[in-house]
JSON list of C-alpha atoms in Angstrom, two decimals:
[
{"chain": "A", "resi": 7, "resn": "GLN", "atom": "CA", "xyz": [6.53, -10.73, -22.01]},
{"chain": "A", "resi": 8, "resn": "VAL", "atom": "CA", "xyz": [6.34, -9.51, -18.45]},
{"chain": "A", "resi": 9, "resn": "GLN", "atom": "CA", "xyz": [4.37, -11.09, -15.66]},
{"chain": "A", "resi": 10, "resn": "LEU", "atom": "CA", "xyz": [2.46, -8.83, -13.07]},
{"chain": "A", "resi": 11, "resn": "VAL", "atom": "CA", "xyz": [0.84, -9.53, -9.87]},
{"chain": "A", "resi": 12, "resn": "GLU", "atom": "CA", "xyz": [-0.85, -6.87, -7.90]},
{"chain": "A", "resi": 13, "resn": "SER", "atom": "CA", "xyz": [-1.43, -6.89, -4.13]},
{"chain": "A", "resi": 14, "resn": "GLY", "atom": "CA", "xyz": [-2.40, -4.54, -1.12]},
{"chain": "A", "resi": 15, "resn": "GLY", "atom": "CA", "xyz": [-6.08, -4.00, -1.75]},
{"chain": "A", "resi": 16, "resn": "GLY", "atom": "CA", "xyz": [-8.58, -3.85, 0.61]},
{"chain": "A", "resi": 17, "resn": "SER", "atom": "CA", "xyz": [-11.49, -2.00, 2.15]},
{"chain": "A", "resi": 18, "resn": "VAL", "atom": "CA", "xyz": [-11.02, 1.42, 3.90]},
{"chain": "A", "resi": 19, "resn": "GLN", "atom": "CA", "xyz": [-13.18, 4.38, 5.12]},
{"chain": "A", "resi": 20, "resn": "ALA", "atom": "CA", "xyz": [-13.14, 7.46, 3.26]},
{"chain": "A", "resi": 21, "resn": "GLY", "atom": "CA", "xyz": [-10.10, 9.62, 4.05]},
{"chain": "A", "resi": 22, "resn": "GLY", "atom": "CA", "xyz": [-7.91, 6.59, 4.98]},
{"chain": "A", "resi": 23, "resn": "SER", "atom": "CA", "xyz": [-4.92, 5.39, 3.09]},
{"chain": "A", "resi": 24, "resn": "LEU", "atom": "CA", "xyz": [-3.92, 2.07, 1.13]},
{"chain": "A", "resi": 25, "resn": "ARG", "atom": "CA", "xyz": [-0.72, 1.12, -0.64]},
{"chain": "A", "resi": 26, "resn": "LEU", "atom": "CA", "xyz": [-0.80, -1.06, -3.58]},
{"chain": "A", "resi": 27, "resn": "SER", "atom": "CA", "xyz": [2.15, -3.28, -5.00]},
{"chain": "A", "resi": 28, "resn": "CYS", "atom": "CA", "xyz": [2.97, -4.84, -8.32]},
{"chain": "A", "resi": 29, "resn": "GLU", "atom": "CA", "xyz": [5.55, -7.39, -8.46]},
{"chain": "A", "resi": 30, "resn": "ALA", "atom": "CA", "xyz": [6.82, -7.48, -12.03]},
{"chain": "A", "resi": 31, "resn": "SER", "atom": "CA", "xyz": [9.02, -10.17, -13.77]},
{"chain": "A", "resi": 32, "resn": "SER", "atom": "CA", "xyz": [10.99, -7.15, -15.11]},
{"chain": "A", "resi": 33, "resn": "SER", "atom": "CA", "xyz": [10.45, -3.63, -14.53]},
{"chain": "A", "resi": 34, "resn": "SER", "atom": "CA", "xyz": [13.56, -1.31, -15.54]},
{"chain": "A", "resi": 35, "resn": "ARG", "atom": "CA", "xyz": [12.65, -1.32, -19.42]},
{"chain": "A", "resi": 36, "resn": "TYR", "atom": "CA", "xyz": [9.00, -0.81, -19.16]},
{"chain": "A", "resi": 37, "resn": "CYS", "atom": "CA", "xyz": [6.63, 2.12, -18.79]},
{"chain": "A", "resi": 38, "resn": "LEU", "atom": "CA", "xyz": [4.82, 0.85, -15.86]},
{"chain": "A", "resi": 39, "resn": "GLY", "atom": "CA", "xyz": [1.09, 2.14, -14.93]},
{"chain": "A", "resi": 40, "resn": "TRP", "atom": "CA", "xyz": [-1.76, 1.78, -12.69]},
{"chain": "A", "resi": 41, "resn": "PHE", "atom": "CA", "xyz": [-5.33, 1.46, -13.99]},
{"chain": "A", "resi": 42, "resn": "ARG", "atom": "CA", "xyz": [-8.79, 1.03, -12.55]},
{"chain": "A", "resi": 43, "resn": "GLN", "atom": "CA", "xyz": [-12.24, -0.27, -13.30]},
{"chain": "A", "resi": 44, "resn": "ALA", "atom": "CA", "xyz": [-15.33, 0.42, -11.50]},
{"chain": "A", "resi": 45, "resn": "PRO", "atom": "CA", "xyz": [-18.51, -1.71, -11.95]},
{"chain": "A", "resi": 46, "resn": "GLY", "atom": "CA", "xyz": [-20.17, -0.59, -15.06]},
{"chain": "A", "resi": 47, "resn": "LYS", "atom": "CA", "xyz": [-17.58, 1.88, -16.06]},
{"chain": "A", "resi": 48, "resn": "GLU", "atom": "CA", "xyz": [-14.78, 1.65, -18.31]},
{"chain": "A", "resi": 49, "resn": "ARG", "atom": "CA", "xyz": [-11.23, 1.21, -17.53]},
{"chain": "A", "resi": 50, "resn": "GLU", "atom": "CA", "xyz": [-9.50, 4.36, -16.78]},
{"chain": "A", "resi": 51, "resn": "GLY", "atom": "CA", "xyz": [-5.56, 5.21, -16.39]},
{"chain": "A", "resi": 52, "resn": "VAL", "atom": "CA", "xyz": [-4.53, 6.39, -12.90]},
{"chain": "A", "resi": 53, "resn": "ALA", "atom": "CA", "xyz": [-0.84, 6.90, -13.26]},
{"chain": "A", "resi": 54, "resn": "THR", "atom": "CA", "xyz": [2.23, 5.88, -14.98]},
{"chain": "A", "resi": 55, "resn": "ILE", "atom": "CA", "xyz": [6.00, 6.05, -14.37]},
{"chain": "A", "resi": 56, "resn": "ALA", "atom": "CA", "xyz": [8.27, 6.09, -17.26]},
{"chain": "A", "resi": 57, "resn": "THR", "atom": "CA", "xyz": [12.03, 4.34, -17.19]},
{"chain": "A", "resi": 58, "resn": "ASN", "atom": "CA", "xyz": [13.44, 7.86, -16.41]},
{"chain": "A", "resi": 59, "resn": "GLY", "atom": "CA", "xyz": [10.98, 8.12, -13.49]},
{"chain": "A", "resi": 60, "resn": "HIS", "atom": "CA", "xyz": [8.68, 10.74, -15.05]},
{"chain": "A", "resi": 61, "resn": "THR", "atom": "CA", "xyz": [5.19, 10.22, -13.67]},
{"chain": "A", "resi": 62, "resn": "THR", "atom": "CA", "xyz": [1.53, 11.15, -15.24]},
{"chain": "A", "resi": 63, "resn": "TYR", "atom": "CA", "xyz": [-1.49, 11.49, -13.18]},
{"chain": "A", "resi": 64, "resn": "THR", "atom": "CA", "xyz": [-4.94, 11.53, -14.08]},
{"chain": "A", "resi": 65, "resn": "ASP", "atom": "CA", "xyz": [-6.69, 14.68, -12.44]},
{"chain": "A", "resi": 66, "resn": "SER", "atom": "CA", "xyz": [-8.88, 13.10, -10.07]},
{"chain": "A", "resi": 67, "resn": "VAL", "atom": "CA", "xyz": [-5.81, 11.85, -8.48]},
{"chain": "A", "resi": 68, "resn": "LYS", "atom": "CA", "xyz": [-3.46, 14.39, -8.32]},
{"chain": "A", "resi": 69, "resn": "GLY", "atom": "CA", "xyz": [-2.28, 15.34, -4.95]},
{"chain": "A", "resi": 70, "resn": "ARG", "atom": "CA", "xyz": [-3.42, 12.20, -3.50]},
{"chain": "A", "resi": 71, "resn": "PHE", "atom": "CA", "xyz": [-2.01, 9.23, -5.25]},
{"chain": "A", "resi": 72, "resn": "THR", "atom": "CA", "xyz": [1.77, 8.53, -5.68]},
{"chain": "A", "resi": 73, "resn": "ILE", "atom": "CA", "xyz": [3.18, 6.17, -8.06]},
{"chain": "A", "resi": 74, "resn": "SER", "atom": "CA", "xyz": [6.84, 4.90, -7.58]},
{"chain": "A", "resi": 75, "resn": "LYS", "atom": "CA", "xyz": [9.17, 1.95, -8.63]},
{"chain": "A", "resi": 76, "resn": "ASP", "atom": "CA", "xyz": [11.92, 0.13, -7.03]},
{"chain": "A", "resi": 77, "resn": "ASN", "atom": "CA", "xyz": [14.04, -1.41, -10.36]},
{"chain": "A", "resi": 78, "resn": "ALA", "atom": "CA", "xyz": [16.15, -3.36, -8.00]},
{"chain": "A", "resi": 79, "resn": "LYS", "atom": "CA", "xyz": [12.90, -5.34, -6.57]},
{"chain": "A", "resi": 80, "resn": "ASN", "atom": "CA", "xyz": [11.16, -4.99, -9.80]},
{"chain": "A", "resi": 81, "resn": "THR", "atom": "CA", "xyz": [8.31, -3.63, -7.82]},
{"chain": "A", "resi": 82, "resn": "LEU", "atom": "CA", "xyz": [5.78, -1.03, -8.60]},
{"chain": "A", "resi": 83, "resn": "SER", "atom": "CA", "xyz": [3.63, 0.90, -5.91]},
{"chain": "A", "resi": 84, "resn": "LEU", "atom": "CA", "xyz": [0.78, 3.17, -5.67]},
{"chain": "A", "resi": 85, "resn": "GLN", "atom": "CA", "xyz": [0.42, 5.00, -2.49]},
{"chain": "A", "resi": 86, "resn": "MET", "atom": "CA", "xyz": [-3.30, 6.31, -2.23]},
{"chain": "A", "resi": 87, "resn": "ASN", "atom": "CA", "xyz": [-4.24, 8.87, 0.37]},
{"chain": "A", "resi": 88, "resn": "SER", "atom": "CA", "xyz": [-7.48, 10.80, 1.07]},
{"chain": "A", "resi": 89, "resn": "LEU", "atom": "CA", "xyz": [-9.34, 8.07, -0.40]},
{"chain": "A", "resi": 90, "resn": "LYS", "atom": "CA", "xyz": [-12.90, 8.66, -1.64]},
{"chain": "A", "resi": 91, "resn": "PRO", "atom": "CA", "xyz": [-15.81, 6.46, -2.36]},
{"chain": "A", "resi": 92, "resn": "GLU", "atom": "CA", "xyz": [-15.52, 7.20, -5.87]},
{"chain": "A", "resi": 93, "resn": "ASP", "atom": "CA", "xyz": [-11.97, 5.53, -5.87]},
{"chain": "A", "resi": 94, "resn": "THR", "atom": "CA", "xyz": [-13.51, 2.18, -5.51]},
{"chain": "A", "resi": 95, "resn": "ALA", "atom": "CA", "xyz": [-12.63, -0.06, -8.17]},
{"chain": "A", "resi": 96, "resn": "MET", "atom": "CA", "xyz": [-10.67, -2.98, -9.48]},
{"chain": "A", "resi": 97, "resn": "TYR", "atom": "CA", "xyz": [-7.07, -1.77, -9.55]},
{"chain": "A", "resi": 98, "resn": "PHE", "atom": "CA", "xyz": [-4.71, -3.25, -12.22]},
{"chain": "A", "resi": 99, "resn": "CYS", "atom": "CA", "xyz": [-1.01, -2.64, -13.12]},
{"chain": "A", "resi": 100, "resn": "ALA", "atom": "CA", "xyz": [0.30, -2.69, -16.44]},
{"chain": "A", "resi": 101, "resn": "ALA", "atom": "CA", "xyz": [3.45, -2.32, -18.52]},
{"chain": "A", "resi": 102, "resn": "ASP", "atom": "CA", "xyz": [4.52, -2.03, -22.04]},
{"chain": "A", "resi": 103, "resn": "PHE", "atom": "CA", "xyz": [7.28, -0.47, -24.16]},
{"chain": "A", "resi": 104, "resn": "ILE", "atom": "CA", "xyz": [5.53, 2.95, -24.71]},
{"chain": "A", "resi": 105, "resn": "TYR", "atom": "CA", "xyz": [6.74, 6.53, -25.49]},
{"chain": "A", "resi": 106, "resn": "PRO", "atom": "CA", "xyz": [5.64, 8.91, -24.16]},
{"chain": "A", "resi": 107, "resn": "CYS", "atom": "CA", "xyz": [4.71, 6.90, -21.01]},
{"chain": "A", "resi": 108, "resn": "ASP", "atom": "CA", "xyz": [1.37, 8.35, -20.25]},
{"chain": "A", "resi": 109, "resn": "TYR", "atom": "CA", "xyz": [-1.86, 6.94, -18.55]},
{"chain": "A", "resi": 110, "resn": "ARG", "atom": "CA", "xyz": [-3.88, 7.50, -21.48]},
{"chain": "A", "resi": 111, "resn": "ALA", "atom": "CA", "xyz": [-1.78, 4.98, -23.45]},
{"chain": "A", "resi": 112, "resn": "VAL", "atom": "CA", "xyz": [-2.88, 1.81, -24.46]},
{"chain": "A", "resi": 113, "resn": "PHE", "atom": "CA", "xyz": [-0.91, -1.19, -22.67]},
{"chain": "A", "resi": 114, "resn": "ARG", "atom": "CA", "xyz": [-0.34, -4.89, -23.62]},
{"chain": "A", "resi": 115, "resn": "TYR", "atom": "CA", "xyz": [0.60, -6.42, -20.32]},
{"chain": "A", "resi": 116, "resn": "TRP", "atom": "CA", "xyz": [-1.55, -6.61, -17.27]},
{"chain": "A", "resi": 117, "resn": "GLY", "atom": "CA", "xyz": [-1.95, -8.17, -13.85]},
{"chain": "A", "resi": 118, "resn": "GLN", "atom": "CA", "xyz": [-5.01, -9.82, -12.64]},
{"chain": "A", "resi": 119, "resn": "GLY", "atom": "CA", "xyz": [-6.03, -6.77, -10.58]},
{"chain": "A", "resi": 120, "resn": "THR", "atom": "CA", "xyz": [-6.47, -5.99, -6.75]},
{"chain": "A", "resi": 121, "resn": "GLN", "atom": "CA", "xyz": [-9.94, -4.58, -5.35]},
{"chain": "A", "resi": 122, "resn": "VAL", "atom": "CA", "xyz": [-9.99, -1.60, -3.45]},
{"chain": "A", "resi": 123, "resn": "THR", "atom": "CA", "xyz": [-13.28, -0.35, -1.74]},
{"chain": "A", "resi": 124, "resn": "VAL", "atom": "CA", "xyz": [-13.70, 2.92, -0.09]},
{"chain": "A", "resi": 125, "resn": "SER", "atom": "CA", "xyz": [-16.76, 3.32, 2.33]},
{"chain": "A", "resi": 126, "resn": "SER", "atom": "CA", "xyz": [-18.32, 6.70, 3.19]}
]
């Protein structure tokens, strides 16, 4: 079982940037992803990165968010640019043995989350 710890959340004005990080006890063998949940809404997939580096993004973040990983450091990152108020949510990293590795998949292993708040 993989352990996941997120960091990097915070408050930013619309148009700003944040970078989220997730430290994993192991990363190279897993499909890794970022998810978010806003108050009163269901959790949604944001982006995933497969073991071979293939990435998927939900439409609302394409061109603004970039998912990446560093297998040597067992770290997953999410660079978020041009942030919008609707990006406000608790962000979670997740891992699992999934094929295909896609943001619409169901993951078993989750971090505790980090809050992102974007003000207008």
